[in-house]
XYZ file of C-alpha atoms in Angstrom:
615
model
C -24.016 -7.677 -19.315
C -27.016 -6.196 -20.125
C -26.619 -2.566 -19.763
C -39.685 8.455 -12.044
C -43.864 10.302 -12.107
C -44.351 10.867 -15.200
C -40.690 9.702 -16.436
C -41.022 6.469 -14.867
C -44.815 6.471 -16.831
C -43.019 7.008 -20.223
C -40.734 4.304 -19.627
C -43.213 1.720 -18.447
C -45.757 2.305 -21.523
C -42.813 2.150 -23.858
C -41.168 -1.270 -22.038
C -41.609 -4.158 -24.168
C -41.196 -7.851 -23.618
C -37.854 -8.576 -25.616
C -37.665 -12.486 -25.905
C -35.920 -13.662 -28.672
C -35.661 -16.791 -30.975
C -34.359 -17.501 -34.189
C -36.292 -17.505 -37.295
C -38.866 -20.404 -37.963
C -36.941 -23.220 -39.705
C -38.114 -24.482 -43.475
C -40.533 -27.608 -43.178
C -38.205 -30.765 -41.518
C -35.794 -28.331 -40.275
C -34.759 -27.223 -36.897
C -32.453 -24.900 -35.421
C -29.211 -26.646 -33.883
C -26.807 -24.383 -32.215
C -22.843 -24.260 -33.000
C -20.800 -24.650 -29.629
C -17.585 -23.743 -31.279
C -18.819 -20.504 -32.699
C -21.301 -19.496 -29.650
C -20.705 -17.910 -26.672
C -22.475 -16.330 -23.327
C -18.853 -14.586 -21.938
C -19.908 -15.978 -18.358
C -16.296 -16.256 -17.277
C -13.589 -14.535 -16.525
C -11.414 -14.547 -19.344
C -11.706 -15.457 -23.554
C -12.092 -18.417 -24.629
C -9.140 -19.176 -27.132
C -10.455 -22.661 -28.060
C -13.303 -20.215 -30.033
C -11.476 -16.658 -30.567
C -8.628 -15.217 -30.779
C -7.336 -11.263 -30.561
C -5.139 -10.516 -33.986
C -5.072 -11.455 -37.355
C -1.379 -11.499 -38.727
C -2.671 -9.570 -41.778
C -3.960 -6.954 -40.390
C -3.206 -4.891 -37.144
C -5.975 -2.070 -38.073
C -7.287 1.332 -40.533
C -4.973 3.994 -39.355
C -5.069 5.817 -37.443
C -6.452 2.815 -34.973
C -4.173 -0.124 -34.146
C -5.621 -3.186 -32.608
C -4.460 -3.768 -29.189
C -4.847 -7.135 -26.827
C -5.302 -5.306 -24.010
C -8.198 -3.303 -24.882
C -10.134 -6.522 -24.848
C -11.617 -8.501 -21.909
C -14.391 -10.662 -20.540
C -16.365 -9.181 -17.435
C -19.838 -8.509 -16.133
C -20.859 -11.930 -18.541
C -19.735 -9.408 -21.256
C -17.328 -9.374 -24.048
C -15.791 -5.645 -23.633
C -13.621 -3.783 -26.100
C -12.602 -0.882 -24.856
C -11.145 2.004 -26.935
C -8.408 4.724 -25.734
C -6.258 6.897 -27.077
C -2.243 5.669 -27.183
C 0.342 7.580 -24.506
C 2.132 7.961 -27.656
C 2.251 7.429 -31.289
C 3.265 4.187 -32.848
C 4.250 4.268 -36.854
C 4.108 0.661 -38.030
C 4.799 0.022 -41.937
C 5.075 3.669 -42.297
C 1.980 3.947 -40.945
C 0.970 6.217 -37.673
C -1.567 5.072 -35.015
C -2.663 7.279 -32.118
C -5.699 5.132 -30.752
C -6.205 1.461 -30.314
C -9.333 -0.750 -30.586
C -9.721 -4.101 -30.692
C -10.613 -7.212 -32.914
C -12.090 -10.586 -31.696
C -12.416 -13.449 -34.394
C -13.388 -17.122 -34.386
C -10.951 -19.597 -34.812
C -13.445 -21.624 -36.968
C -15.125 -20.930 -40.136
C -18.722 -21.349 -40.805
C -21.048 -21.133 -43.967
C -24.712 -20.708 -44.486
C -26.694 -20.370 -40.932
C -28.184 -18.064 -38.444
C -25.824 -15.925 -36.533
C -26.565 -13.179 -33.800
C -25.121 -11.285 -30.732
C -26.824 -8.962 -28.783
C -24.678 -5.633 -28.198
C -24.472 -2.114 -27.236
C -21.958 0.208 -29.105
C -19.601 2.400 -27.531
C -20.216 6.390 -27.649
C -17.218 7.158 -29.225
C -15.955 8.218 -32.933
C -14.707 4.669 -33.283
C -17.229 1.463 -34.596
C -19.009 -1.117 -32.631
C -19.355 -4.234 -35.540
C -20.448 -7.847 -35.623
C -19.496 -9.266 -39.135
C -18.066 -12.251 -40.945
C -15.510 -12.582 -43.554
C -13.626 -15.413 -45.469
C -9.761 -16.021 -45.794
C -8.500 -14.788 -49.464
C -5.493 -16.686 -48.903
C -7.556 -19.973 -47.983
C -8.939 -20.493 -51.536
C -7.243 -21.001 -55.095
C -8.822 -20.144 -58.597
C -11.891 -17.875 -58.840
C -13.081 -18.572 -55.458
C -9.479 -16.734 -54.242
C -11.865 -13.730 -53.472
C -13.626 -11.398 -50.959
C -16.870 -11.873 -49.493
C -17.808 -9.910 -46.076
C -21.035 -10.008 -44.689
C -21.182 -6.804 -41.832
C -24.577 -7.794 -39.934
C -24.131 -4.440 -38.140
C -21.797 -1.494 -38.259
C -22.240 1.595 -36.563
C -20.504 4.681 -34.384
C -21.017 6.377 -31.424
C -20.155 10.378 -32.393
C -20.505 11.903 -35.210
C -17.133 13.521 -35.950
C -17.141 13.477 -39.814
C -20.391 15.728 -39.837
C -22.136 14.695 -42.806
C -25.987 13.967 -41.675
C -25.724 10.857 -42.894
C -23.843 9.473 -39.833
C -26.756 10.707 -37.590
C -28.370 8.362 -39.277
C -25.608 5.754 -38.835
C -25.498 6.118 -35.052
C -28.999 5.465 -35.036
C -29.663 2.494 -37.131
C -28.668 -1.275 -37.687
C -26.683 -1.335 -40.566
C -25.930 -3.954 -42.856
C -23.826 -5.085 -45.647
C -22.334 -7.403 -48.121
C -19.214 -7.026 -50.155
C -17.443 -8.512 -53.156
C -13.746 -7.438 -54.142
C -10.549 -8.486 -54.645
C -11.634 -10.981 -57.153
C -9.585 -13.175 -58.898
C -11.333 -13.790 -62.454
C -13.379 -10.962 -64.447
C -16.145 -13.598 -64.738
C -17.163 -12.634 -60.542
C -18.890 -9.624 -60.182
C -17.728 -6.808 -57.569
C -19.582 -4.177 -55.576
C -21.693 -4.306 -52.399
C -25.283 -4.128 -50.845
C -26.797 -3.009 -47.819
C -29.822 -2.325 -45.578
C -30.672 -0.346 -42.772
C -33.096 -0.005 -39.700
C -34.001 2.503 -37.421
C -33.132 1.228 -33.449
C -35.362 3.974 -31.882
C -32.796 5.861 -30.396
C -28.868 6.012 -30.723
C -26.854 2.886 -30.493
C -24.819 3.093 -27.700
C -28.201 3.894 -25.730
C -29.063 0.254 -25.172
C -28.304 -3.466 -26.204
C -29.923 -4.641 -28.940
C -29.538 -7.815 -30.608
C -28.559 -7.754 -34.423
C -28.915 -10.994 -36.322
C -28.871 -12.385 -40.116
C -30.054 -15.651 -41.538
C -27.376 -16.543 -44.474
C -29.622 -18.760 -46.139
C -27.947 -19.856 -49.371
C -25.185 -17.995 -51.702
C -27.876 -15.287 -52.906
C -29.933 -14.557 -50.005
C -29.372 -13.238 -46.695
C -32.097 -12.226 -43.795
C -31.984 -9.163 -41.418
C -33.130 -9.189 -38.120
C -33.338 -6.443 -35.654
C -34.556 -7.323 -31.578
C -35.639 -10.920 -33.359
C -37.694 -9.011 -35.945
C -37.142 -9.803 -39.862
C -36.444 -5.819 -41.325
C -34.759 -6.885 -44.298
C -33.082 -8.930 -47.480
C -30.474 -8.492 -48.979
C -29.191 -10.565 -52.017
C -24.901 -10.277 -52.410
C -23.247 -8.505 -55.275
C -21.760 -12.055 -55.856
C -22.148 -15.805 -54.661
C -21.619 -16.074 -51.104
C -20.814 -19.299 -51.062
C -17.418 -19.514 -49.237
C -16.432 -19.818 -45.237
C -16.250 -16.787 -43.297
C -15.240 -16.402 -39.758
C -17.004 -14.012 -37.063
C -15.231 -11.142 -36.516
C -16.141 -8.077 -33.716
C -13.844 -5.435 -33.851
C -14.150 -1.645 -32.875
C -11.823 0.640 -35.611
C -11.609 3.686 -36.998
C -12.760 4.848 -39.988
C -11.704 7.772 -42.535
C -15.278 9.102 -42.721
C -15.698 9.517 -39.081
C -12.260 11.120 -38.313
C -10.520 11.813 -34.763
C -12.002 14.538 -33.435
C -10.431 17.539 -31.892
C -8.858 16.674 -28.411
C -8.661 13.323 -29.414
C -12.381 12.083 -28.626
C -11.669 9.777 -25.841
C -12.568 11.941 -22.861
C -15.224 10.078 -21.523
C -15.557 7.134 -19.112
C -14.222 3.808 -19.865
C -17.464 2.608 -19.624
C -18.781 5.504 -22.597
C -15.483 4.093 -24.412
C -16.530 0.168 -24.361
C -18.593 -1.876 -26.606
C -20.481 -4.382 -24.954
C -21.101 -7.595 -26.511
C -23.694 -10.161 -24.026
C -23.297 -12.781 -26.343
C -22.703 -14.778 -29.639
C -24.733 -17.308 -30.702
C -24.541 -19.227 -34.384
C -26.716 -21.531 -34.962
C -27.438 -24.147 -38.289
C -30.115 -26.281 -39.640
C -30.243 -29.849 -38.967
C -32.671 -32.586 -40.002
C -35.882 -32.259 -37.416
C -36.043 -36.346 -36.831
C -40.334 -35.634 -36.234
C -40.506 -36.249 -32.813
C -41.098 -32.576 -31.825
C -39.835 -33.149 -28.152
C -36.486 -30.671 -27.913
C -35.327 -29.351 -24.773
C -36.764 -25.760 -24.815
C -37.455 -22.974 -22.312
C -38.986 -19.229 -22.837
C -40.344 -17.117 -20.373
C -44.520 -17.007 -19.731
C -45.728 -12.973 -19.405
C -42.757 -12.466 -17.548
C -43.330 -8.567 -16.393
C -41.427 -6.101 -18.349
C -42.287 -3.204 -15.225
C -41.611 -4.685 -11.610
C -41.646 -3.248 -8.026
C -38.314 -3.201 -5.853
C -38.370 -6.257 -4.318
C -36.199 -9.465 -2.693
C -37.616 -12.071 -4.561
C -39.492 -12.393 -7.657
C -41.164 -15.096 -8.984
C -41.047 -16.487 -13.088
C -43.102 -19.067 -14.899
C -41.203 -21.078 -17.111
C -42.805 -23.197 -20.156
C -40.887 -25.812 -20.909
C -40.207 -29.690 -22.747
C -37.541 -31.555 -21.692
C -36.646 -34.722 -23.410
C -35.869 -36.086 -20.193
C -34.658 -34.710 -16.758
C -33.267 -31.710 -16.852
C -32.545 -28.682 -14.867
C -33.836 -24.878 -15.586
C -31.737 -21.841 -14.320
C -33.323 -18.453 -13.773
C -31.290 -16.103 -13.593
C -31.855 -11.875 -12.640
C -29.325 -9.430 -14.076
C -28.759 -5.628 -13.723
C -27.645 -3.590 -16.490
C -23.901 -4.331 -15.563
C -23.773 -7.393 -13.485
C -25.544 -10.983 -12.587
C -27.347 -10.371 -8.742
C -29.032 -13.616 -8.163
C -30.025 -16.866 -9.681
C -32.451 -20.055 -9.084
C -32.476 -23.991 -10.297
C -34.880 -26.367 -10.463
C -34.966 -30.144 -11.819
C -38.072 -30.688 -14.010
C -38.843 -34.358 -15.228
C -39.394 -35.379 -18.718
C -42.191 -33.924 -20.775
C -43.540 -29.924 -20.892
C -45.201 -27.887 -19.011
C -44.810 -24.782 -16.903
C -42.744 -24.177 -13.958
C -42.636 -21.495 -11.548
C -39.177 -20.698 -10.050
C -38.537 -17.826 -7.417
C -35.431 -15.612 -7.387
C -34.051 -14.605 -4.128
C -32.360 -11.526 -4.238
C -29.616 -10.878 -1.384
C -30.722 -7.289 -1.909
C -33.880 -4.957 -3.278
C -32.577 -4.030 -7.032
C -32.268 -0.091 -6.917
C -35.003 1.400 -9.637
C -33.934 1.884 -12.872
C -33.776 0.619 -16.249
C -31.882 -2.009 -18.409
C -32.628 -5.016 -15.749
C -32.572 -8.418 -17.685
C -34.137 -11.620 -17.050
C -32.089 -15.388 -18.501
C -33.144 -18.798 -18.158
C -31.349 -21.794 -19.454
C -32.343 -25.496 -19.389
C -29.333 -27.907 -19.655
C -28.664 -31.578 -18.121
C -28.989 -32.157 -14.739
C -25.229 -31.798 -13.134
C -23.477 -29.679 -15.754
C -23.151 -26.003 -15.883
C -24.353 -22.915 -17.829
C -21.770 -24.106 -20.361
C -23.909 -27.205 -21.293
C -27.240 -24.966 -21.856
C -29.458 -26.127 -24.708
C -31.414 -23.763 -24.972
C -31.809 -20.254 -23.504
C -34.589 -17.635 -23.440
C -34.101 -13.932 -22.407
C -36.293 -10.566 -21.329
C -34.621 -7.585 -22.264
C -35.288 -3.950 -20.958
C -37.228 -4.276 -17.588
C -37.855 -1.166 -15.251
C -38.137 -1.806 -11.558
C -39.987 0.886 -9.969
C -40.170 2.247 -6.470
C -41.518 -0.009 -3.997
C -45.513 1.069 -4.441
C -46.932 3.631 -2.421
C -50.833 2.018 -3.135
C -51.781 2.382 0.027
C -54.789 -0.333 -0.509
C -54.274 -3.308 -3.022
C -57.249 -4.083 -5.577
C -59.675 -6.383 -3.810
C -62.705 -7.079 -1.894
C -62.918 -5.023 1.644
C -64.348 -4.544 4.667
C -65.072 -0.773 5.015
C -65.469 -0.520 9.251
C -65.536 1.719 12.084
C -62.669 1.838 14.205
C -65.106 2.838 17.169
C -66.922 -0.285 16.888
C -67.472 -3.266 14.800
C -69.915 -2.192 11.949
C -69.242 -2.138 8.676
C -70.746 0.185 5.689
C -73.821 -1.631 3.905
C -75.710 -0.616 0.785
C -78.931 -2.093 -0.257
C -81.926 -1.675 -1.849
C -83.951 -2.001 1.439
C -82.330 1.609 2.274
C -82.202 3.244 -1.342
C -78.815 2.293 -1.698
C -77.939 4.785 0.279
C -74.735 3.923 2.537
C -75.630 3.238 6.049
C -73.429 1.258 9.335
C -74.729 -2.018 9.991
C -73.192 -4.892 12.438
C -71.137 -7.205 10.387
C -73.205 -10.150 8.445
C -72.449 -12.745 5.601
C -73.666 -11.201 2.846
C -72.047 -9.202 -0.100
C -73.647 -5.935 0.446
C -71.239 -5.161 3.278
C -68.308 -6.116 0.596
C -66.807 -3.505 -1.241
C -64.539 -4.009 -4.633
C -61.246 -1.457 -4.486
C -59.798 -0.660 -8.006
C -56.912 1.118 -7.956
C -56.740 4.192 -10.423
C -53.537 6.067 -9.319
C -52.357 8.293 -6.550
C -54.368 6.347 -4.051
C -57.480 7.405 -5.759
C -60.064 4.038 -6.367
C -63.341 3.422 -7.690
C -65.258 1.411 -4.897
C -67.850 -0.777 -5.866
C -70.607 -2.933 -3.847
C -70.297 -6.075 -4.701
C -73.639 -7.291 -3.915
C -75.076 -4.603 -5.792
C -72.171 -3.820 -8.540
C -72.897 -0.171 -7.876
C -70.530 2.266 -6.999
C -69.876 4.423 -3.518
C -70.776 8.258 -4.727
C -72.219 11.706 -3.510
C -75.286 12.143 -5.475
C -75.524 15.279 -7.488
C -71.537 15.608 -7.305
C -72.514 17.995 -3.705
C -70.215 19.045 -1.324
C -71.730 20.390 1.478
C -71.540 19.322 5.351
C -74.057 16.520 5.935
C -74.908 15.242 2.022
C -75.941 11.189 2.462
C -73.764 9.095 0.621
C -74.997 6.380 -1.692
C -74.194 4.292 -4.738
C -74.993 4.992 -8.591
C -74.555 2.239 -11.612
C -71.433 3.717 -12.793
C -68.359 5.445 -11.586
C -68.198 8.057 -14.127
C -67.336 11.891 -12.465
C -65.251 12.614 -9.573
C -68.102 12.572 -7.389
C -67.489 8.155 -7.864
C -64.081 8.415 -7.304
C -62.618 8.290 -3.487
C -59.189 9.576 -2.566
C -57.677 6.568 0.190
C -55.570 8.528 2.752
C -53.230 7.127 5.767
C -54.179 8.622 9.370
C -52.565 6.096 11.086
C -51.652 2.193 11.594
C -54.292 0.544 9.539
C -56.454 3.499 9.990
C -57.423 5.390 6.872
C -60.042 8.276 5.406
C -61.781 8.247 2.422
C -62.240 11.842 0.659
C -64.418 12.458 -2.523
C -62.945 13.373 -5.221
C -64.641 16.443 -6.307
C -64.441 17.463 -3.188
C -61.290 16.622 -1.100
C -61.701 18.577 1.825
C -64.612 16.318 2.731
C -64.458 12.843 4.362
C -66.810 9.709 4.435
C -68.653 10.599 7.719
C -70.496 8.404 9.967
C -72.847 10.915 11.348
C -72.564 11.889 14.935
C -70.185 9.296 15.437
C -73.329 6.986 16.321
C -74.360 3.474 15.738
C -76.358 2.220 12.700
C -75.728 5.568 11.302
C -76.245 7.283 8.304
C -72.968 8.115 6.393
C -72.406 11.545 5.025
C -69.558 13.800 3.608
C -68.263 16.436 6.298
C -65.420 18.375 6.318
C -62.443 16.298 6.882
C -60.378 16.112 10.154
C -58.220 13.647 11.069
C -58.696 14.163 14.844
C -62.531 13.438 13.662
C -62.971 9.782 15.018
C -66.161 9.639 12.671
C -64.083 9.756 9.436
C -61.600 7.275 11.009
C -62.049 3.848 8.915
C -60.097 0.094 9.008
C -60.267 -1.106 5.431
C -59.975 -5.472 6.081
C -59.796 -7.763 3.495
C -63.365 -10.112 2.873
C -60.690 -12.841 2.378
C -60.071 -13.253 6.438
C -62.601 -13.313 9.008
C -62.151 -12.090 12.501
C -58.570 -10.578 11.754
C -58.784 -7.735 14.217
C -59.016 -10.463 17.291
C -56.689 -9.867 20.290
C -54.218 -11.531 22.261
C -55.915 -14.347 23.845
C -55.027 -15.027 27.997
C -52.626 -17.939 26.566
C -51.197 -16.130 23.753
C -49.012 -13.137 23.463
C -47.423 -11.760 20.085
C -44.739 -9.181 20.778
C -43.264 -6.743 19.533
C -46.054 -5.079 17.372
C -45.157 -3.077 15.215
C -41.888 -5.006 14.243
C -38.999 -4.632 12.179
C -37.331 -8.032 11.742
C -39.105 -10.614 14.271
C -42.790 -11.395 16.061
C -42.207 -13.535 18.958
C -45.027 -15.648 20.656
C -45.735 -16.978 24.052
C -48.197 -19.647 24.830
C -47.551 -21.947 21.513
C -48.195 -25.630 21.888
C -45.938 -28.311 20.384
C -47.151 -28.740 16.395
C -49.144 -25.862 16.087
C -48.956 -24.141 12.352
C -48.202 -20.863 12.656
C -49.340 -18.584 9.050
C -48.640 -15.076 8.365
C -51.085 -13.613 5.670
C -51.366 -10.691 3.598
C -54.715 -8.514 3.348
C -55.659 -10.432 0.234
C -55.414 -13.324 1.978
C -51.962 -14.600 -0.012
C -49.530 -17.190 2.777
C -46.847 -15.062 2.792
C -45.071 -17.471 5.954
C -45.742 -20.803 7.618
C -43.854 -22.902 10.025
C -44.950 -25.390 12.463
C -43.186 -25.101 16.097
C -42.324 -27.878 18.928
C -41.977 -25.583 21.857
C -44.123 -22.970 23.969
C -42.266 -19.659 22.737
C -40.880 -19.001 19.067
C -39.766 -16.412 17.297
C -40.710 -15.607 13.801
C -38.121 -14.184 11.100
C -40.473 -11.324 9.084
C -37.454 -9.412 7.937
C -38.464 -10.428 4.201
C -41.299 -8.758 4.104
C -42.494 -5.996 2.581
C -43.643 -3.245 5.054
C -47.551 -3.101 5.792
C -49.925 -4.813 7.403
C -50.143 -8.650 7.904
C -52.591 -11.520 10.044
C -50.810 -13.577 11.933
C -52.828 -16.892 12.706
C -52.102 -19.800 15.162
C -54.486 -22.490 12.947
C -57.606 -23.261 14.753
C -56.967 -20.703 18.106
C -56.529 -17.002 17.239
C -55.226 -14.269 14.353
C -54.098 -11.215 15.157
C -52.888 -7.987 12.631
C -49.419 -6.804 13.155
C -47.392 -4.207 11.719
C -44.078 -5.015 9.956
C -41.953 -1.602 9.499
């Protein structure tokens, strides 16, 4: 299949959203797609009701020969994988020293729209997707050559012209006319050419071409149009699908015999083939369709992610999700949706955290209920996304609670004191809220949300005992607080112009002041819980008739004291249900081993919550 500071930053900003569909249909058209001349190479093996692995007419350029066994299906990929013979074979006087392959449908096809998405092998040796017709097939002037080569390209440059940089690094298209049979049919080919943004065996890409009538055909590169191109002659006969990996005179064997590298560096990859043809569109606009909504091209290592699917289904049908790493399928979900469109959101479960990295694909399918991936209708697809390290943020965006951990008062700005910031016991009103916006390296902006003015040290000082206080904007370092861990659920909050300072409550005492002072973190006055607005009363204790045990945790809470049918619900700090389960005896025991580690409320509904640690 579908084969970090500031690298990781470069490859999120340059991650796009890769969904593809074919081109929009002329007026009372649609799209239909061809079975017989389509395939996802799911299985385990080639399907030889659609392709075969020789043509009797042609065993391959010299010095390449095309061999079976450099063919296969794996990893939901068509592979051809090139090496370099134990010995030399001389066939019709001919000697071969390398072998490729050559996979071709068993049907023919005419005018349509025909793609595959595929990453070419780094080798001297091609990596094509083409089509072709059968000379022999046809009598009078139509017993002639037309090929159309959507894409042709190499891996190494061995020939050394500069020209074949530019090969390696671009879709590259053709159309050809030879072998004629009357004078009357012109001869000689065409082509166009697109840049790929890096080298070709770098990444999958899908290549595609609309073969509209006999004198136009349509380019497109990653589901973009690039180009037209009209044929040196009428391409009006069948042609079949071919992919084949050969050799080629211009880009000759290089020294040591250029097949070195790993079997993997030798292989091109094909994900799949899909051809598809116009049909009469009968007006009803209801076809079975599915594409991905802002699916995230950037994502956090995780065991479960969760997709919304748009959707119209003429009438019940199911949708498959599926998550894929650059080699290999790792998990997949299906739901049933009922006739008619909308949008449905489907989680993945993963039986493992993907590892960070690149090249991770996304694939959903809707097909009738009870069949398989065989039977999809239609299929959408997210190319190119980067999971990340699990995020060191150490506070999420959101609306907090910013409170002693000596007592129970919480910072408060107002007008009544200047704005300045000042401890006050904990009441229902917004000025006690503060807004957390997250602008890297645990560095936020912190705004009051009753006053939409931000937490600062006036006059950017930075000098023991400065009052803090909020200004209208958060522009200067002096606005900008650095969030840092000194223990579980404990945190201090240092000034950016001045890091070695903390938010102070002065003297340590109640209905203080707050200040910058030099920052400590044996200093209980810069100690600070940061709680969520979303819960109230989440730092309450065990009760007499409850006990939660052991905290911190790794896999499981357990908890004494529970009474038949109580609801048990495990929150995040924004609030989110991340668990809930209702119990029928007087001790349970709680799977967390899912989630992520942090801090979470545990709540038995309508007696007590309690935070707990999961590792």
């Amino acid at each position: 299949m579908k084969q970090i500071k500031t690298v990781w930053y470069a490859i999120i900003l340059i991650a796009t959203l890769q969904s593809y569909a074919q081109p929009t249909p002329p007026q009372g058209k649609k799209w239909e797609k061809v079975e017989i001349l389509s395939d996802e190479f799911e299985g385990n093996s080639l399907n030889t009701s659609k392709w075969a692995v020789n043509v009797s007419t042609w065993i391959g350029r010299p010095p390449g020969i095309f061999k079976t066994n450099a063919v296969k299906v794996k990893d939901g990929n068509l592979q051809i994988t090139n090496y370099k013979l134990g010995s030399a074979e001389t066939v019709n006087g001919n000697r071969y020293t390398h072998a490729g392959g050559l996979v071709r449908s068993i049907n023919s096809t005419l005018y349509g729209y025909y793609e595959c998405k595929m990453k070419a092998s780094r080798t001297f040796m091609s990596s094509t997707f083409w089509l072709i017709n059968q000379r022999n097939e046809l009598s009078g002037c139509n017993r002639r050559v037309t090929e159309l080569d959507i894409t042709e390209t190499v891996g190494v440059n061995s020939g050394g012209a500069s020209w074949i940089n530019n090969t390696i690094r671009s879709m590259n298209s053709n159309t050809h006319s030879r072998n004629v049979q009357c004078n009357s049919t012109p001869v000689g080919q065409e082509g166009g050419k697109e840049g790929l943004g890096g080298q070709s065996w770098e990444a999958y890409h899908t290549y595609g071409a609309w073969w509209k009538n006999k004198n136009e055909v349509l380019f497109y590169l990653d589901g973009k149009f690039v180009y037209k191109i009209k044929p040196p002659s009428d391409f009006n006969l069948p042609m079949y699908l071919r992919l084949v990996t050969e050799t080629y005179d211009w880009n000759p064997v290089p020294n040591g015999g250029g097949m070195q590298g790993s079997a993997d560096s030798r292989t091109t990859y094909y994900d799949w083939v899909r051809t598809y043809k116009l049909v009469d569109d009968n007006g009803t606009g209801k076809n079975d369709k599915v594409s991905f909504k802002n699916a995230p091209v950037s994502i956090p290592s995780k065991t479960s992610y969760t997709f919304n699917i748009d959707y119209e289904a003429k009438t019940n049908r199911e949708i498959v999700v599926e998550f894929w790493s650059s080699t290999s399928w790792l998990a997949s979900k299906q739901e049933i949706v009922s006739a008619g469109s909308g949008t449905k959101s489907i989680t993945v479960d993963l039986p493992q955290a993907p590892q960070p990295g690149s090249g991770y694909v996304y694939k959903v399918h809707i097909r009738p209920t009870g069949t398989t991936w065989r039977d999809a209708i239609n299929r959408d697809q997210v190319d190119n996304v980067v999971v990340t390290n699990p995020s060191t943020q150490l506070i999420t965006n959101g609306a907090y609670y910013i409170t002693s951990t000596q007592s129970n008062q919480r910072l408060l700005s107002r007008a009544l004191e200047q704005h300045s910031a000042v401890m006050h016991n904990p009441l229902n009103y917004n000025d006690q809220v503060w807004m957390f916006n997250h602008e890297g390296n645990n560095v936020y902006t912190i705004k009051n949300q009753g006053t939409n003015r931000f937490l600062e040290v006036p006059n950017a000082k930075c000098s023991d005992g400065v009052n803090v206080a909020t200004w209208t904007n958060a522009s200067g370092n002096h606005k900008k607080w650095k969030i840092v861990s000194n223990g579980t659920g404990v945190y201090g909050l240092q000034p950016m112009h001045c890091t070695n300072k903390g938010l102070d409550r002065e003297k340590g005492a109640l209905n203080a002041n707050v200040t910058i002072w030099g920052y400590s973190k044996a200093n209980n006055n810069q100690k600070w819980k940061i709680i969520s607005s979303n819960n109230k009363n989440l730092s309450l204790e065990n009760t007499d008739d409850l006990t939660f045990y052991p905290n911190p945790t790794e896999n499981v809470i357990s908890i004494k004291g529970l009474s038949t049918n109580d609801v048990v619900i495990i929150y995040d700090l924004m609030g989110k249900i991340m668990k809930k389960i209702s119990v029928n005896r007087q001790q349970d025991t709680i799977d967390v081993s899912e989630l992520q580690s942090g801090l979470y409320i545990i709540s038995i509904v309508g007696k007590t919550k309690m935070q707990f640690i999961k590792k």
